[in-house]
Short mmCIF file of C-alpha atoms in Angstrom, two decimals:
data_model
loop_
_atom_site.label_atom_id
_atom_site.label_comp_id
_atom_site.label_asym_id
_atom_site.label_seq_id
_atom_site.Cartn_x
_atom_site.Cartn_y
_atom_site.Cartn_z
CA UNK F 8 -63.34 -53.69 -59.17
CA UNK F 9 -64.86 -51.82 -56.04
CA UNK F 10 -63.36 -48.81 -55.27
CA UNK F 11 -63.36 -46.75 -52.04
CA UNK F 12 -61.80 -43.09 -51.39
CA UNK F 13 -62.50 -41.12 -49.04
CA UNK F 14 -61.18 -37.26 -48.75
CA UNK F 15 -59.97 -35.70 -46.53
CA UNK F 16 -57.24 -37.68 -45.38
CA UNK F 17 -57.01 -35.58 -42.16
CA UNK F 18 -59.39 -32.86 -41.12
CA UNK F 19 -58.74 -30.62 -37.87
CA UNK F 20 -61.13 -29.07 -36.41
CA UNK F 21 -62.08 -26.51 -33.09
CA UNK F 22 -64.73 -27.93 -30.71
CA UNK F 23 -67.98 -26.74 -32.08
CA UNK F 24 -66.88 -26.23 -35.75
CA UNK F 25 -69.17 -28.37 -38.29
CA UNK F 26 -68.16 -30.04 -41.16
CA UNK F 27 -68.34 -32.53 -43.29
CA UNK F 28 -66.70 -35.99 -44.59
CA UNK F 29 -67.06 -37.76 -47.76
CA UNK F 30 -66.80 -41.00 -49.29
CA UNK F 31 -66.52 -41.89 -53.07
CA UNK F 32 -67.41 -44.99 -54.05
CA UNK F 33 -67.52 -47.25 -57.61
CA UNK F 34 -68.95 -50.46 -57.19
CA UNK F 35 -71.10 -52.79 -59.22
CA UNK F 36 -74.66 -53.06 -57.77
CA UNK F 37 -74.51 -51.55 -54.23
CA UNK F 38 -75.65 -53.57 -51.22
CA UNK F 39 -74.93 -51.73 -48.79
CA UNK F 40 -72.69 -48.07 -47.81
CA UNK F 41 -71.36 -48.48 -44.22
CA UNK F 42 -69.83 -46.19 -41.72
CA UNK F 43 -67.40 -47.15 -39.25
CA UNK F 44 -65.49 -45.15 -36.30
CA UNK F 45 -61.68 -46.72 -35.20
CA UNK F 46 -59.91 -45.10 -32.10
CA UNK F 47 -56.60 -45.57 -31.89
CA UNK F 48 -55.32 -49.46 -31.42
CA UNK F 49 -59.22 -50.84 -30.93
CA UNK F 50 -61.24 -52.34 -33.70
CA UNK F 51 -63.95 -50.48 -35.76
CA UNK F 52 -66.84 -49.88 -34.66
CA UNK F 53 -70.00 -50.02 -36.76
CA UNK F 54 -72.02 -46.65 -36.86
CA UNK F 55 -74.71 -46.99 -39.81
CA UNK F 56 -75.53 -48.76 -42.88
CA UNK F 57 -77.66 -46.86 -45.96
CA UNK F 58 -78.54 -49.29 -48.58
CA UNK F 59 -80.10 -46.83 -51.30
CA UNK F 60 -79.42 -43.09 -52.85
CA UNK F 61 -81.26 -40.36 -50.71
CA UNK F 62 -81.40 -42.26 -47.60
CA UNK F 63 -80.16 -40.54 -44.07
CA UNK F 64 -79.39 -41.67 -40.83
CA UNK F 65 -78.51 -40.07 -37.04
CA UNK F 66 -76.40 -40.76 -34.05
CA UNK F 67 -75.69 -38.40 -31.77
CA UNK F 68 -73.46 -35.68 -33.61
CA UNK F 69 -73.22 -37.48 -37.02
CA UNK F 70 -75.39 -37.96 -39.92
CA UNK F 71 -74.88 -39.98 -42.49
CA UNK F 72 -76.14 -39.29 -46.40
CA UNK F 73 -76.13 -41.44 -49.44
CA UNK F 74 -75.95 -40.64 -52.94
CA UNK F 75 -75.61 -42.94 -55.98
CA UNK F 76 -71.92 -41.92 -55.99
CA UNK F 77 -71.09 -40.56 -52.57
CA UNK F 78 -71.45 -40.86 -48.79
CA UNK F 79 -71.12 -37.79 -46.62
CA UNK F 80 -70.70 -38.16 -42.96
CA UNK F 81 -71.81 -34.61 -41.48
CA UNK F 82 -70.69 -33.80 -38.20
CA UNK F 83 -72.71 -31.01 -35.91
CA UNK F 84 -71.13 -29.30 -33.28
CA UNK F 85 -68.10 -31.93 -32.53
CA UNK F 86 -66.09 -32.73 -29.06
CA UNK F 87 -62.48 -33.48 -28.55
CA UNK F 88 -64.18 -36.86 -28.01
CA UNK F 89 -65.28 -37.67 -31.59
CA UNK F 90 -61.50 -37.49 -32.44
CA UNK F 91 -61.25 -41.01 -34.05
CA UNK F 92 -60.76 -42.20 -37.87
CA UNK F 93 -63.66 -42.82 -39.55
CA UNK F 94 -63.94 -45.69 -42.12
CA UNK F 95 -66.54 -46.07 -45.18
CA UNK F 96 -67.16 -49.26 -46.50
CA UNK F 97 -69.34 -50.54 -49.21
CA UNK F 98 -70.53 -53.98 -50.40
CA UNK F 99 -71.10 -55.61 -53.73
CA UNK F 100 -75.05 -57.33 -54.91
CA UNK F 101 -74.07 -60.88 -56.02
CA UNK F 102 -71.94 -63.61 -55.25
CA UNK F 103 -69.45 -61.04 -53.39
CA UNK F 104 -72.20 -60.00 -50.92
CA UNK F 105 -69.75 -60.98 -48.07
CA UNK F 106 -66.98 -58.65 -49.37
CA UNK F 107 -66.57 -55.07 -47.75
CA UNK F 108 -64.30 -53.24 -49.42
CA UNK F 109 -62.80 -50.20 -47.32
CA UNK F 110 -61.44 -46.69 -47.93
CA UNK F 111 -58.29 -45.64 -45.88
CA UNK F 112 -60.40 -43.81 -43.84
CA UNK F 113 -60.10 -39.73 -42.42
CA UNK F 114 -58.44 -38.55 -39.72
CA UNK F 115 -60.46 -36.48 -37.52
CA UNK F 116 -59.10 -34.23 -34.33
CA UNK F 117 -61.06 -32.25 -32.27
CA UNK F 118 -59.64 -29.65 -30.50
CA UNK F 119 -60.81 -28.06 -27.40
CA UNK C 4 -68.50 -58.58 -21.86
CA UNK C 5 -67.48 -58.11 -25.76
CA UNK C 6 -69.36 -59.72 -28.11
CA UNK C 7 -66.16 -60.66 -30.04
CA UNK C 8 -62.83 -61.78 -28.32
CA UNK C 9 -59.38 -61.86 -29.79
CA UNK C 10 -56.60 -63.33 -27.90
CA UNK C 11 -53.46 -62.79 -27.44
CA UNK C 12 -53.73 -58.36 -27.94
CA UNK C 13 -50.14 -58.07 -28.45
CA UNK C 14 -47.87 -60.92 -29.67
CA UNK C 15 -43.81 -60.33 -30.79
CA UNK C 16 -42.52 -63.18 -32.36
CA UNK C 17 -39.37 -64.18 -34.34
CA UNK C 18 -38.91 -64.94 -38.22
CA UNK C 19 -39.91 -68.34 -39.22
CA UNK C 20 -41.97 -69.24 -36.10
CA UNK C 21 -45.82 -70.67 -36.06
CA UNK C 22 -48.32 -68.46 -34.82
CA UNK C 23 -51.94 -68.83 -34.14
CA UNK C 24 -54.51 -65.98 -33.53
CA UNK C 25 -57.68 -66.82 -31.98
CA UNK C 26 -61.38 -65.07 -32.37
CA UNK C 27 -64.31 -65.94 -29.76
CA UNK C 28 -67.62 -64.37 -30.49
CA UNK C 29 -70.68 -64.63 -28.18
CA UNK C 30 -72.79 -62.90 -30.95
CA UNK C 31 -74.61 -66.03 -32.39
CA UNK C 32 -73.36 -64.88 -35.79
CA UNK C 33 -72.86 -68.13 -38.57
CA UNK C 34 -69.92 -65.88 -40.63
CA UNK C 35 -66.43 -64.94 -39.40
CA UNK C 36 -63.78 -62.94 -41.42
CA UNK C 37 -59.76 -62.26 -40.77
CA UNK C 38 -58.36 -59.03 -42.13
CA UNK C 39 -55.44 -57.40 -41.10
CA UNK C 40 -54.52 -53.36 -41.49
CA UNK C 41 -51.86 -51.90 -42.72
CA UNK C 42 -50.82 -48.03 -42.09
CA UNK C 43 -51.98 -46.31 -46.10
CA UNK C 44 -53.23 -49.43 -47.04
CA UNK C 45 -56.31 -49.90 -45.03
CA UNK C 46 -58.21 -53.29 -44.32
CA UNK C 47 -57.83 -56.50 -46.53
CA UNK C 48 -59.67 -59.36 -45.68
CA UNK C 49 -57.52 -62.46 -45.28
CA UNK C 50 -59.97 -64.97 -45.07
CA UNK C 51 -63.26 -65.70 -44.29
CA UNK C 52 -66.06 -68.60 -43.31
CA UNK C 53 -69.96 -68.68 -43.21
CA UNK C 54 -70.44 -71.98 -41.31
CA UNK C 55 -68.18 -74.35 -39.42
CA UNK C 56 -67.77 -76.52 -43.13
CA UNK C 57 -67.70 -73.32 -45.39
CA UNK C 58 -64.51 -71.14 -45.30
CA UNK C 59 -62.98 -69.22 -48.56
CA UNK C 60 -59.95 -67.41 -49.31
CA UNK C 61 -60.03 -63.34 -48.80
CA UNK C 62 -57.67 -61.10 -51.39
CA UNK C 63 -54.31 -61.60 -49.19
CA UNK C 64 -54.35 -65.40 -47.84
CA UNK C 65 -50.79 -66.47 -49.32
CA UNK C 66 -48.78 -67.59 -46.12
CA UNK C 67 -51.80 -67.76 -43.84
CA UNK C 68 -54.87 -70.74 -42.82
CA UNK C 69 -57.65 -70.30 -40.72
CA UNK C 70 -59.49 -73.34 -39.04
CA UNK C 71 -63.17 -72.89 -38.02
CA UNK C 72 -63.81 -75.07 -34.50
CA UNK C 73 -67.25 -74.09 -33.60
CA UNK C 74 -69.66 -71.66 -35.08
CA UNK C 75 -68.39 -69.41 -32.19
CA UNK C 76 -64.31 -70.05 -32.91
CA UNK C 77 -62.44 -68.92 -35.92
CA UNK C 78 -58.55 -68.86 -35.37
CA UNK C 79 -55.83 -67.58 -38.13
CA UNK C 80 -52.45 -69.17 -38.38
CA UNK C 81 -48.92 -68.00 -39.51
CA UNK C 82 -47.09 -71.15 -40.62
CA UNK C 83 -43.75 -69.59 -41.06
CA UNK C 84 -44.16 -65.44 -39.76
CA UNK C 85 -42.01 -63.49 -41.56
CA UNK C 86 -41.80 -59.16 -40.92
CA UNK C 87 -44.42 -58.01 -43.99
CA UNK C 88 -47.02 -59.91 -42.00
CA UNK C 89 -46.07 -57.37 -38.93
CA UNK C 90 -49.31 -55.81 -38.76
CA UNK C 91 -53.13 -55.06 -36.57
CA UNK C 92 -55.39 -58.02 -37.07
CA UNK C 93 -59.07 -58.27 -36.53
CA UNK C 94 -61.75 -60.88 -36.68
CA UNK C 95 -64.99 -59.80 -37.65
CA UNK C 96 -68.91 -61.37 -37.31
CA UNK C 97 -72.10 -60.84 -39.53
CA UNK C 98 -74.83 -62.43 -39.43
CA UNK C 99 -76.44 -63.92 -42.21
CA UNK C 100 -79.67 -61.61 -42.92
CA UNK C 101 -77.62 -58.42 -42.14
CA UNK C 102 -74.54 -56.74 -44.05
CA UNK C 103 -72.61 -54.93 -41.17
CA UNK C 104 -69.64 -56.71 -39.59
CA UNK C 105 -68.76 -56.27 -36.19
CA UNK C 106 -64.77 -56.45 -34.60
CA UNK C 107 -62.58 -57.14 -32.32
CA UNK C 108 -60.52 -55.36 -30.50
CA UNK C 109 -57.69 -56.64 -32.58
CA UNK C 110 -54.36 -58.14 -32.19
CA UNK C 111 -51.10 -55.74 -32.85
CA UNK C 112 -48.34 -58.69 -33.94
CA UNK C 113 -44.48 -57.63 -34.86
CA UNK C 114 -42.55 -60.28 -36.66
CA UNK C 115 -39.09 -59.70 -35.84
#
């Protein structure tokens, strides 16, 4: 079964201070690691996708990493407005390639 | 404009009633998915559809159907709400050569 967790649950942090997030992941032939951000009451909202081990990608602040058992989400220098939770999701190779399964997802507040 | 539409946002409704939740999407995507969200428990897809003649039960469908109008329309129904189902649901597009899903801005529903 495919298995998402992602740590911390919630992670303060003062405007400016970097730091990192990080999702775990076992699943069986991966198609896909995806990143999502969800402010409160609206629906996520896709950030990235990395499909194999060592790829990165950029957006603004955030950076996204893969390994072949993790996900970090790194983010530089952050703003009371990146305060959101942000989801990791990964999908299955083979006849569940539809199927994201999601981790709970971390907290994150920015304070000025 | 969004590029996916859920209608109503907010819906209260008693114990036993029938309730339908409707998704628009002006993204020209052939797959649709239901999930709903749960505070600790994260997302769980409900159900979900790749054409207008295609459409498959998710991990949580007991006490829910889906009908697929148009490759555009994909609504959820509650035959018979009862309070466990109080919770955020979102309909969600991909298209068929990509992974990523795009949402709504969800629908918060309290069964009473």
């Amino acid at each position: 079964e495919d298995q998402v967790t992602q740590s911390p649950e919630a992670l303060r942090l003062q405007e400016g201070e970097s730091s990192s997030l990080n999702c775990s992941y076992t699943v069986s032939g991966l198609r896909g690691l995806f990143w999502y951000r969800q402010d409160p009451g609206k629906g996520p909202e896709f950030l990235f996708t990395l499909y194999s081990a060592g790829e990165e990608k950029e957006k603004e602040r955030l950076k996204a990493t893969l390994t072949k058992k993790e996900s970090f989400l790194h983010i530089t220098a952050p703003k009371p407005e990146d305060s959101a939770t942000y989801l990791c999701a990964v999908q299955a190779g083979g006849g569940s390639n539809y199927k994201l399964t999601f981790g709970k997802g971390t907290l994150l507040t920015v304070n000025p | 404009d969004a590029d996916v539409t859920q209608t109503p946002r907010n819906r209260i409704t008693k114990t036993g009633k029938r309730i339908m939740l409707e998704c628009s999407q002006t993204k020209g995507h052939d797959r649709m998915y239901w999930y709903r969200q749960d505070p600790g428990l994260g997302l769980r897809l409900i159900y979900y559809s790749f054409d207008v003649k295609d459409i498959n039960k998710g991990e949580i469908s007991d006490g829910y159907s889906v009908s697929r109008q148009a490759q555009a329309k994909f609504s959820l129904s509650l035959e018979s709400a009862i309070p466990n189902q109080t919770a955020l649901y979102f309909c969600a597009t991909s298209d068929q050569g990509l992974y990523e899903q795009y949402f709504g801005p969800g629908t918060r529903l309290t069964v009473t």
